[in-house]
Coordinates of N, CA, C and O in Angstrom, one line a residue:
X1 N -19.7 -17.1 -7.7 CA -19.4 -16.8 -6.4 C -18.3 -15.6 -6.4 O -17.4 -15.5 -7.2
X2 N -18.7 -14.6 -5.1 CA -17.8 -13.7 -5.5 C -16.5 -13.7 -4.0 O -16.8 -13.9 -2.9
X3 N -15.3 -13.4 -4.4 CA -14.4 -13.3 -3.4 C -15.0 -12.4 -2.3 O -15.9 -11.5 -2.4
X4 N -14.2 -13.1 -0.9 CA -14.5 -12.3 0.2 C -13.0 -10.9 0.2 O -11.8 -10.9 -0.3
X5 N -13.5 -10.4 0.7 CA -13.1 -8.9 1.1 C -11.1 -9.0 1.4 O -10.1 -8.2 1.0
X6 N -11.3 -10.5 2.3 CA -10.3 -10.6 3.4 C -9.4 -11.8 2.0 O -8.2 -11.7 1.8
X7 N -10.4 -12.6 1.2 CA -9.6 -13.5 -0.2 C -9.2 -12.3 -1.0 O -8.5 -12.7 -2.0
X8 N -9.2 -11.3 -1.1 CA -8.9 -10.2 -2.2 C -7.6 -9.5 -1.7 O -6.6 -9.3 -2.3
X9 N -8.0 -9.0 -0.2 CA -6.7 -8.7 0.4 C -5.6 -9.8 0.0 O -4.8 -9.5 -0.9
X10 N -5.7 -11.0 0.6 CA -4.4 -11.6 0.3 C -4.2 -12.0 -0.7 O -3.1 -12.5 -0.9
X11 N -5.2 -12.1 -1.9 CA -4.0 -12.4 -3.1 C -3.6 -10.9 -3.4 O -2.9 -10.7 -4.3
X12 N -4.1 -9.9 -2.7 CA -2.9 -8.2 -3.4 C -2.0 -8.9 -2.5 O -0.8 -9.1 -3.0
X13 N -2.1 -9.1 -1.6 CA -0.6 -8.9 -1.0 C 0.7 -9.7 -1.3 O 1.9 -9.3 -1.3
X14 N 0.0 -11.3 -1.8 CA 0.8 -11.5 -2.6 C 1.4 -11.1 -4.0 O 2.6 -11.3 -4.4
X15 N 0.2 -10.6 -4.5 CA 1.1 -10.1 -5.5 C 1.6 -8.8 -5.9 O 1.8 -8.3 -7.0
X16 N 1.8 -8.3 -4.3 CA 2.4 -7.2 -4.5 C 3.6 -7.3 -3.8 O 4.2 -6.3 -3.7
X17 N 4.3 -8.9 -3.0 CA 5.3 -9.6 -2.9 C 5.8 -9.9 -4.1 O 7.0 -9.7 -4.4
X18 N 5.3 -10.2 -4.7 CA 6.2 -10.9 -6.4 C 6.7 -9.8 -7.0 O 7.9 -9.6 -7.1
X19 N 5.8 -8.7 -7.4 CA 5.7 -7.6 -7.9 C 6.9 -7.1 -7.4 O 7.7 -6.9 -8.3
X20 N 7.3 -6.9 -6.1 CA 8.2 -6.2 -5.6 C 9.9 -6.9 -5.8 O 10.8 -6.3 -6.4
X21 N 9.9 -8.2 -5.4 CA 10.9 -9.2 -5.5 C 11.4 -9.7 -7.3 O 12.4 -10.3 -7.6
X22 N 10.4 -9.3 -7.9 CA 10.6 -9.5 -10.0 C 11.2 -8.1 -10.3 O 12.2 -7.9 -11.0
X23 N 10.5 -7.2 -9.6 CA 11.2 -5.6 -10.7 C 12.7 -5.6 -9.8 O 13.7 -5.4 -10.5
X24 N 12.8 -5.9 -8.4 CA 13.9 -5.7 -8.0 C 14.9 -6.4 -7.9 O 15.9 -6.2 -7.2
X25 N 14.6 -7.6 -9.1 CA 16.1 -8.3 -9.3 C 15.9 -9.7 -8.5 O 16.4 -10.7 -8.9
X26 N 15.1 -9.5 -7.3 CA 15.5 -9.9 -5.9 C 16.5 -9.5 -4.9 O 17.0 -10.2 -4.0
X27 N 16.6 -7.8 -5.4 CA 17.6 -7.1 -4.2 C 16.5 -7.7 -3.4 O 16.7 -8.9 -3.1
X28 N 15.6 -7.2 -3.2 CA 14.5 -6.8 -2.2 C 13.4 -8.2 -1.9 O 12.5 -8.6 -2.6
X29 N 13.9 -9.0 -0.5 CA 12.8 -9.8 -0.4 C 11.1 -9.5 0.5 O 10.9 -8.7 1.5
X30 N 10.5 -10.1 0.0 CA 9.2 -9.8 0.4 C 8.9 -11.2 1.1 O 9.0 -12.2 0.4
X31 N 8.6 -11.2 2.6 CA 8.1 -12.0 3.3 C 6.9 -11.5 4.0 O 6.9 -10.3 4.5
X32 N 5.6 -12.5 4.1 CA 4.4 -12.9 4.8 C 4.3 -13.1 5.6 O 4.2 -14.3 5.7
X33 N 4.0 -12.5 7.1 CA 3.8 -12.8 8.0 C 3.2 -13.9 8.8 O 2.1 -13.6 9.3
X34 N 3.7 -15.2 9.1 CA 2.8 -16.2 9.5 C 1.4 -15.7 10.6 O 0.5 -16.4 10.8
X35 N 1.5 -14.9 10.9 CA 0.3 -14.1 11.7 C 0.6 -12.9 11.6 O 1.7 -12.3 11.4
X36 N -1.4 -12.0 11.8 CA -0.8 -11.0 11.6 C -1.7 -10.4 12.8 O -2.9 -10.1 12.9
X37 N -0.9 -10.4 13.2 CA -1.6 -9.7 14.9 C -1.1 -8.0 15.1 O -1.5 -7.5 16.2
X38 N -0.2 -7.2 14.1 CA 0.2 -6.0 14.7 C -0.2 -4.9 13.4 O 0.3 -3.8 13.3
X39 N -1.3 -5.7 12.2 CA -1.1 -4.8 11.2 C 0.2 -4.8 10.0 O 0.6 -3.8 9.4
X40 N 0.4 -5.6 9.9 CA 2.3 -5.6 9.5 C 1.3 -7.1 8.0 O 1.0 -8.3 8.3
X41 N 1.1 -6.6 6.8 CA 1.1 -7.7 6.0 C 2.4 -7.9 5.5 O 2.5 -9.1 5.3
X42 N 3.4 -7.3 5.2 CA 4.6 -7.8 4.6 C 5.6 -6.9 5.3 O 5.6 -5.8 5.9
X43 N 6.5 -7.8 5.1 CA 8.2 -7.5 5.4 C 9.1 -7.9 4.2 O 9.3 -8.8 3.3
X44 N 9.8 -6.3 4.8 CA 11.1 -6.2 3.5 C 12.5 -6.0 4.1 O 13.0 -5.4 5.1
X45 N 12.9 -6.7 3.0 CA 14.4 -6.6 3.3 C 15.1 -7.0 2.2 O 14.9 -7.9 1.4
X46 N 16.5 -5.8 2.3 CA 17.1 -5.7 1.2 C 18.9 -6.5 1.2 O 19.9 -6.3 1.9
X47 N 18.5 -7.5 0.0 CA 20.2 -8.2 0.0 C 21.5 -7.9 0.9 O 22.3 -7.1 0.4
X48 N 21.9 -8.4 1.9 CA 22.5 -8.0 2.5 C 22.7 -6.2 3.5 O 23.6 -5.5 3.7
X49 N 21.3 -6.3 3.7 CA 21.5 -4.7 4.5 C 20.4 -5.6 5.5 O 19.5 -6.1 5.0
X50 N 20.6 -5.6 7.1 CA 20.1 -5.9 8.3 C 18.9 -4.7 8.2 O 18.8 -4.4 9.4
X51 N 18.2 -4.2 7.7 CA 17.2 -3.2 8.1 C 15.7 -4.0 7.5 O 15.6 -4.8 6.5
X52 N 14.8 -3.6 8.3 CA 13.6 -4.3 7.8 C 12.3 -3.0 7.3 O 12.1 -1.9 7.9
X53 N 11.6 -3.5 6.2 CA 10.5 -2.1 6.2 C 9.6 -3.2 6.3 O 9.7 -4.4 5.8
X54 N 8.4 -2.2 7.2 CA 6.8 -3.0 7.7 C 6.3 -2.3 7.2 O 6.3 -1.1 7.3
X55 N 5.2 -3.3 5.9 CA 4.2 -3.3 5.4 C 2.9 -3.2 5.6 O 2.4 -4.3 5.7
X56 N 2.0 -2.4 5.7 CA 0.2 -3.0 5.8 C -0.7 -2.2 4.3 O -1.0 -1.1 3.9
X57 N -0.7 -3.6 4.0 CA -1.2 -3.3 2.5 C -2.8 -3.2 2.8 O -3.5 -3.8 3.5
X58 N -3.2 -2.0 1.7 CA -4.8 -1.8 1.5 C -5.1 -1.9 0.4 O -4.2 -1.5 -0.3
X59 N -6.1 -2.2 -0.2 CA -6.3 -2.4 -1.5 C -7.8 -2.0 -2.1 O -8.6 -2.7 -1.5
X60 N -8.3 -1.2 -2.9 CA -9.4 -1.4 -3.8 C -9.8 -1.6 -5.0 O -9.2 -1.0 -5.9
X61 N -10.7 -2.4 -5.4 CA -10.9 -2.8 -6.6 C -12.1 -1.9 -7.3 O -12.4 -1.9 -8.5
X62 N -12.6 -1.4 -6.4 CA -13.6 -0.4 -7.2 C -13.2 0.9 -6.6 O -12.4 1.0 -5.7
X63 N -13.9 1.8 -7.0 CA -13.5 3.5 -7.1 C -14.7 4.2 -6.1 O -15.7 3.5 -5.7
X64 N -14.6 5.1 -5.9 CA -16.0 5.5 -5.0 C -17.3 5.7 -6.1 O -17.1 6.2 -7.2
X65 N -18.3 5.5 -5.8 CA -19.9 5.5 -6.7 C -20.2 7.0 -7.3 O -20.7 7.3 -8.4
X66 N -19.7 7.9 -6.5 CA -19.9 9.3 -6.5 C -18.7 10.3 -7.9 O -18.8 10.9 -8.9
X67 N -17.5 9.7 -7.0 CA -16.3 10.1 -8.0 C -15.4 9.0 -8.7 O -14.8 8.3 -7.8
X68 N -15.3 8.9 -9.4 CA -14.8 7.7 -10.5 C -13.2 7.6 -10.6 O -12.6 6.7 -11.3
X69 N -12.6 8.7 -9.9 CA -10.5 8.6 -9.6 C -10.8 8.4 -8.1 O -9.6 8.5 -7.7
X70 N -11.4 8.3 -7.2 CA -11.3 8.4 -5.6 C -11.3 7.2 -5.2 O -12.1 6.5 -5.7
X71 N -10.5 6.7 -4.3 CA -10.5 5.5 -3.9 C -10.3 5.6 -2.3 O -9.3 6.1 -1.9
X72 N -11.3 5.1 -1.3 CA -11.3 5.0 0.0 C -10.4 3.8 0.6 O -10.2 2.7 0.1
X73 N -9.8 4.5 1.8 CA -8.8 3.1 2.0 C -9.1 3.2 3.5 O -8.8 4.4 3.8
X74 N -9.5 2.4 4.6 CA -9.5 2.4 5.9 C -8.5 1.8 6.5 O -8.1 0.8 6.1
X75 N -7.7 2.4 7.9 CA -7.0 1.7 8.3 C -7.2 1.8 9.6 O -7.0 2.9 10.3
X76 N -7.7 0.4 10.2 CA -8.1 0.2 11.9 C -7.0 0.6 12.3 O -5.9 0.4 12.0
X77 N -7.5 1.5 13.3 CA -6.9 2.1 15.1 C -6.2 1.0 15.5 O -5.0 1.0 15.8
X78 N -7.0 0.1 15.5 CA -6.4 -1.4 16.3 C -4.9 -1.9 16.5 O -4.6 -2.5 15.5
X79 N -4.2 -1.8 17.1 CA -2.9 -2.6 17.0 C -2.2 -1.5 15.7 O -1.2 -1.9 15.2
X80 N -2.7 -0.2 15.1 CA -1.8 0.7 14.5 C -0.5 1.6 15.0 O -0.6 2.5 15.8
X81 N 0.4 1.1 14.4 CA 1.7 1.7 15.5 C 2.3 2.8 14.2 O 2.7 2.4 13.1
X82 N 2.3 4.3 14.7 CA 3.3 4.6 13.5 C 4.6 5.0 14.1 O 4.9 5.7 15.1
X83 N 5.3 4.2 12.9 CA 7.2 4.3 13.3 C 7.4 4.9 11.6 O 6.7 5.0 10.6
X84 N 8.9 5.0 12.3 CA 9.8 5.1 10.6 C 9.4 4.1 9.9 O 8.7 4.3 8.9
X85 N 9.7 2.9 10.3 CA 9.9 1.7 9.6 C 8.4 1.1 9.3 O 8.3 -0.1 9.0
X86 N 7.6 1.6 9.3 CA 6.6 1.3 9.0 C 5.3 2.2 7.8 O 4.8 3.3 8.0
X87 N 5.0 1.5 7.0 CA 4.0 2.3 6.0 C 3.1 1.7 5.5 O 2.9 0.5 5.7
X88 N 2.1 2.6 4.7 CA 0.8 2.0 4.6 C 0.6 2.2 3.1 O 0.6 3.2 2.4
X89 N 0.5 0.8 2.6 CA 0.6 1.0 0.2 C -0.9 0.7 0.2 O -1.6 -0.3 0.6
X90 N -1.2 1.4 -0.2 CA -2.7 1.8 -0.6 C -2.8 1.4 -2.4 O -2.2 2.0 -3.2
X91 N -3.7 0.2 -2.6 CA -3.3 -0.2 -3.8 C -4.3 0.1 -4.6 O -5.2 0.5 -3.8
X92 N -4.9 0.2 -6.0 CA -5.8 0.1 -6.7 C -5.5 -1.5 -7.8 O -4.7 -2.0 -8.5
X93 N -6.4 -1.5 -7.5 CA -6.2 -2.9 -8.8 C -7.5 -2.7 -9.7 O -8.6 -2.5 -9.2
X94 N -7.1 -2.8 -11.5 CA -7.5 -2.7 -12.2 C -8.6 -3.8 -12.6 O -8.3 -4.4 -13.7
X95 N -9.3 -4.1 -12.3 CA -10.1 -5.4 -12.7 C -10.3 -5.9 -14.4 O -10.0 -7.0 -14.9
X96 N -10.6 -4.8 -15.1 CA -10.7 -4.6 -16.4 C -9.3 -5.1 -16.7 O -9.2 -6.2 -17.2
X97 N -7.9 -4.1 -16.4 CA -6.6 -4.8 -16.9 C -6.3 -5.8 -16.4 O -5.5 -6.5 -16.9
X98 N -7.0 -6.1 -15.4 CA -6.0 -7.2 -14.8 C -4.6 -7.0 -14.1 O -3.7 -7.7 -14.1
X99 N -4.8 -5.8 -13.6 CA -3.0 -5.3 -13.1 C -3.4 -4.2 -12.5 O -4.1 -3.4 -13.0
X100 N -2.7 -4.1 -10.9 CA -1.8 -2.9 -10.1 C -2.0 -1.7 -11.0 O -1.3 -1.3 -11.9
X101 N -2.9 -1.2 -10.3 CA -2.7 0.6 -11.7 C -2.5 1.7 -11.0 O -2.7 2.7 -11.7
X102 N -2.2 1.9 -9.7 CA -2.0 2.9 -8.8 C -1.9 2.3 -7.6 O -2.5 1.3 -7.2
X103 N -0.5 3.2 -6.9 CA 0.1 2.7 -5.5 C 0.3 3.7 -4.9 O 0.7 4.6 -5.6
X104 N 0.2 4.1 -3.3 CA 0.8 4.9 -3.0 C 1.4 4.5 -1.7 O 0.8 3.9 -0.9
X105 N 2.6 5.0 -1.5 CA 3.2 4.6 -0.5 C 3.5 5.7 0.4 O 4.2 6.7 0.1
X106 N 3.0 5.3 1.7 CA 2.2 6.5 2.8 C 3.1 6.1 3.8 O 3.0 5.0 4.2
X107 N 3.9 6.9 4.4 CA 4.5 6.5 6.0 C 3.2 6.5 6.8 O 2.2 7.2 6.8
X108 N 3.7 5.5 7.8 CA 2.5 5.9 9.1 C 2.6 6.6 9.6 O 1.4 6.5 10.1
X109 N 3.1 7.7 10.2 CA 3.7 9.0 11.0 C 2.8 9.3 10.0 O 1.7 9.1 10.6
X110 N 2.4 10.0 8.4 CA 1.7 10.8 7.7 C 0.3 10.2 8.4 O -0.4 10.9 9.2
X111 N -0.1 8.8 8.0 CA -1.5 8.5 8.3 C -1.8 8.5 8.9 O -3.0 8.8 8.8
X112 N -1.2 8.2 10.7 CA -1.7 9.2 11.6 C -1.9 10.2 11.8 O -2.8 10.4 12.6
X113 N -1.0 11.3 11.1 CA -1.5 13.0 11.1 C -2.1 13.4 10.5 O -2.7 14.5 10.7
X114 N -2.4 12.5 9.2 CA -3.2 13.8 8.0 C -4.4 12.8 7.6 O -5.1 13.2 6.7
X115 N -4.6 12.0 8.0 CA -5.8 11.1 7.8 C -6.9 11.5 8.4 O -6.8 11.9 9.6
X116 N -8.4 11.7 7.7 CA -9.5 11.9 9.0 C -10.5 10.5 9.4 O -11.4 9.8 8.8
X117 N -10.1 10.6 10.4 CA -10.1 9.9 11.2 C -11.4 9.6 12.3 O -11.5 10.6 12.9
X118 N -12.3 8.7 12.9 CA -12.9 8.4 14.1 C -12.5 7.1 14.3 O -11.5 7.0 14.9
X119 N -13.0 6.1 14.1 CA -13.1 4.7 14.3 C -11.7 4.1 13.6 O -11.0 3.2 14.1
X120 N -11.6 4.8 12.4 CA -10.3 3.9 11.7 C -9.4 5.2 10.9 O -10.1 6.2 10.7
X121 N -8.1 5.2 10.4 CA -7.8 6.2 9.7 C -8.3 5.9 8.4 O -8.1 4.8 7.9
X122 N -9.1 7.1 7.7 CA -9.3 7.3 6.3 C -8.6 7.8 5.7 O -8.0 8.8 5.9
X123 N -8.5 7.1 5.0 CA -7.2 7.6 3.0 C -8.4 7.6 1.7 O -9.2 6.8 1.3
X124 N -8.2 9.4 1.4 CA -9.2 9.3 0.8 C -8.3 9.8 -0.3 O -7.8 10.9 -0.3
X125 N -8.1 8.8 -1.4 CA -7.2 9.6 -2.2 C -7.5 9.5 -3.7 O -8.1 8.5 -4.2
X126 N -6.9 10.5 -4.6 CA -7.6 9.7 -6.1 C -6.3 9.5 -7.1 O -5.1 9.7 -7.0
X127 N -7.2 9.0 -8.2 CA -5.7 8.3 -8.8 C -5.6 9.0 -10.1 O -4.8 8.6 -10.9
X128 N -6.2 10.0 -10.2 CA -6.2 11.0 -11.3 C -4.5 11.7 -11.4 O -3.9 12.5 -10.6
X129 N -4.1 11.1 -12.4 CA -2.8 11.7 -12.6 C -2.6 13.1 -12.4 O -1.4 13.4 -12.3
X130 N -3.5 14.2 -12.3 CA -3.5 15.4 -12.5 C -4.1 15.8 -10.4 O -4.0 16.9 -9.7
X131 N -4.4 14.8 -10.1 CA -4.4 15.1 -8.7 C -3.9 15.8 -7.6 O -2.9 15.2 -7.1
X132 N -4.2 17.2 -6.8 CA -3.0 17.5 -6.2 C -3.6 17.3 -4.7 O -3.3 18.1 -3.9
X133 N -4.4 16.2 -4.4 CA -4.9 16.3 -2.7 C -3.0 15.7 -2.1 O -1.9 15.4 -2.6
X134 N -3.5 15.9 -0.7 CA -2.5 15.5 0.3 C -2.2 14.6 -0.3 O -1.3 15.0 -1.1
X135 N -2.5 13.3 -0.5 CA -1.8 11.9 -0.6 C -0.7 11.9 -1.9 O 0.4 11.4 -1.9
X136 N -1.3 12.5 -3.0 CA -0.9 12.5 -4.2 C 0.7 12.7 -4.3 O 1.3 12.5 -5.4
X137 N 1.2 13.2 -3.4 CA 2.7 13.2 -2.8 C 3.4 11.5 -2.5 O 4.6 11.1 -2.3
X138 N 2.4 11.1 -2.6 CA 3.1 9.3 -1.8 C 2.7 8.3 -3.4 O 3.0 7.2 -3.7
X139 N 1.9 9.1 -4.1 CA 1.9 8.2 -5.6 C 2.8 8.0 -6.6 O 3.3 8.9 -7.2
X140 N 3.2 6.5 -6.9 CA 4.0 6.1 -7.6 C 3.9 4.9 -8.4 O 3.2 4.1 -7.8
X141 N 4.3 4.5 -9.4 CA 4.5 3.9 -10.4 C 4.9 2.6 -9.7 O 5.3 2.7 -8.5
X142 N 4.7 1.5 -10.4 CA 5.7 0.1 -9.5 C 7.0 0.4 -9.7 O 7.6 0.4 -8.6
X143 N 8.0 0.7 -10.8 CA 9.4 0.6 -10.5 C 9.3 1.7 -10.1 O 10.5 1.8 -9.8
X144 N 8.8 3.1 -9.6 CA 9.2 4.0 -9.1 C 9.3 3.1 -7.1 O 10.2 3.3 -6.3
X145 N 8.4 2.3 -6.9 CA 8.2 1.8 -6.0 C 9.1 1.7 -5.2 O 9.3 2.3 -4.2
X146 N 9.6 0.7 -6.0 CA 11.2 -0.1 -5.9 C 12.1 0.9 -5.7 O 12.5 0.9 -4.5
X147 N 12.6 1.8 -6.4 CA 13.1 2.5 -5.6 C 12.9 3.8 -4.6 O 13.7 4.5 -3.9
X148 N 11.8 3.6 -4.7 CA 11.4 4.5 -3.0 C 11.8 3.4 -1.6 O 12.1 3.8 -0.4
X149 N 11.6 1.8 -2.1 CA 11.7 1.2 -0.8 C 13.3 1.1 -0.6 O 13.9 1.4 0.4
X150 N 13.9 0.7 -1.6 CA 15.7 1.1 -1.6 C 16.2 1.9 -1.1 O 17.2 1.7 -0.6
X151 N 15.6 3.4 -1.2 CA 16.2 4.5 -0.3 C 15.8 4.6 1.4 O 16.3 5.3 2.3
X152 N 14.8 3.7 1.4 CA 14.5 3.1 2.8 C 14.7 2.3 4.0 O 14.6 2.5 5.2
X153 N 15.3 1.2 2.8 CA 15.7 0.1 3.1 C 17.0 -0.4 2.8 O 17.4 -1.5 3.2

């Protein structure tokens, strides 16, 4: 049997909760939204600093059929708000390794402007290290991660 779409989403997001709360010591907690009614899969907050970063995690596990570094990431119109405090980590997961092999971490102010767009915003981005499209600006390593959400948060 194979996982649904919506079972794949949430185990990335959990474990891109752990992921975040292990490299960072536990400066950095990662909480789950008991509902998620606004787009928002995780909230961050850092040890003693009152500021929060809003998460909405996307994830794929396969690459596009056509190009083999491109990975499509949709993000519903629906209930999408872009603020500061809010961003969009576009994940790849490695099936073969078994592990997170590309992240990128996108303010929403960007993905509303530079995304194209009709029904939902598209993130069309690829994970080719040598990559120079738009997005390739927001790609990072997991401990690079961590400290991109630190200077944030």
């Amino acid at each position: 049997m194979m996982l649904t779409a919506s079972q794949k989403g949430n185990i990335i997001e959990s474990q891109v909760a752990n992921m975040i709360t292990l490299l960072s010591d536990g400066e950095l907690a990662a909480s789950i939204p008991i509902v998620d009614d606004f787009g928002i899969d995780l909230l961050l907050t850092r040890k003693r600093a009152y500021k929060t970063l809003y998460l909405q995690i996307k994830s794929r596990f396969v690459t596009n059929a056509k190009y083999k570094n491109r990975c499509d990431f949709g993000v519903s119109k629906k209930g999408f708000v872009a603020d500061d405090a809010m961003y969009v980590l576009c994940v790849y997961f490695d099936k073969v390794e078994g592990e997170i092999e590309t992240i990128w971490l996108i303010p929403s102010k960007a993905v509303e402007s530079e995304s194209v767009s009709k029904g939902a915003h598209k993130i069309v981005a690829s994970k080719s290290i040598n990559s120079t499209d738009k997005w390739s600006q927001y790609k990072c390593e997991p401990s690079e991660l961590i400290e991109q959400i630190k200077t944030l948060i």
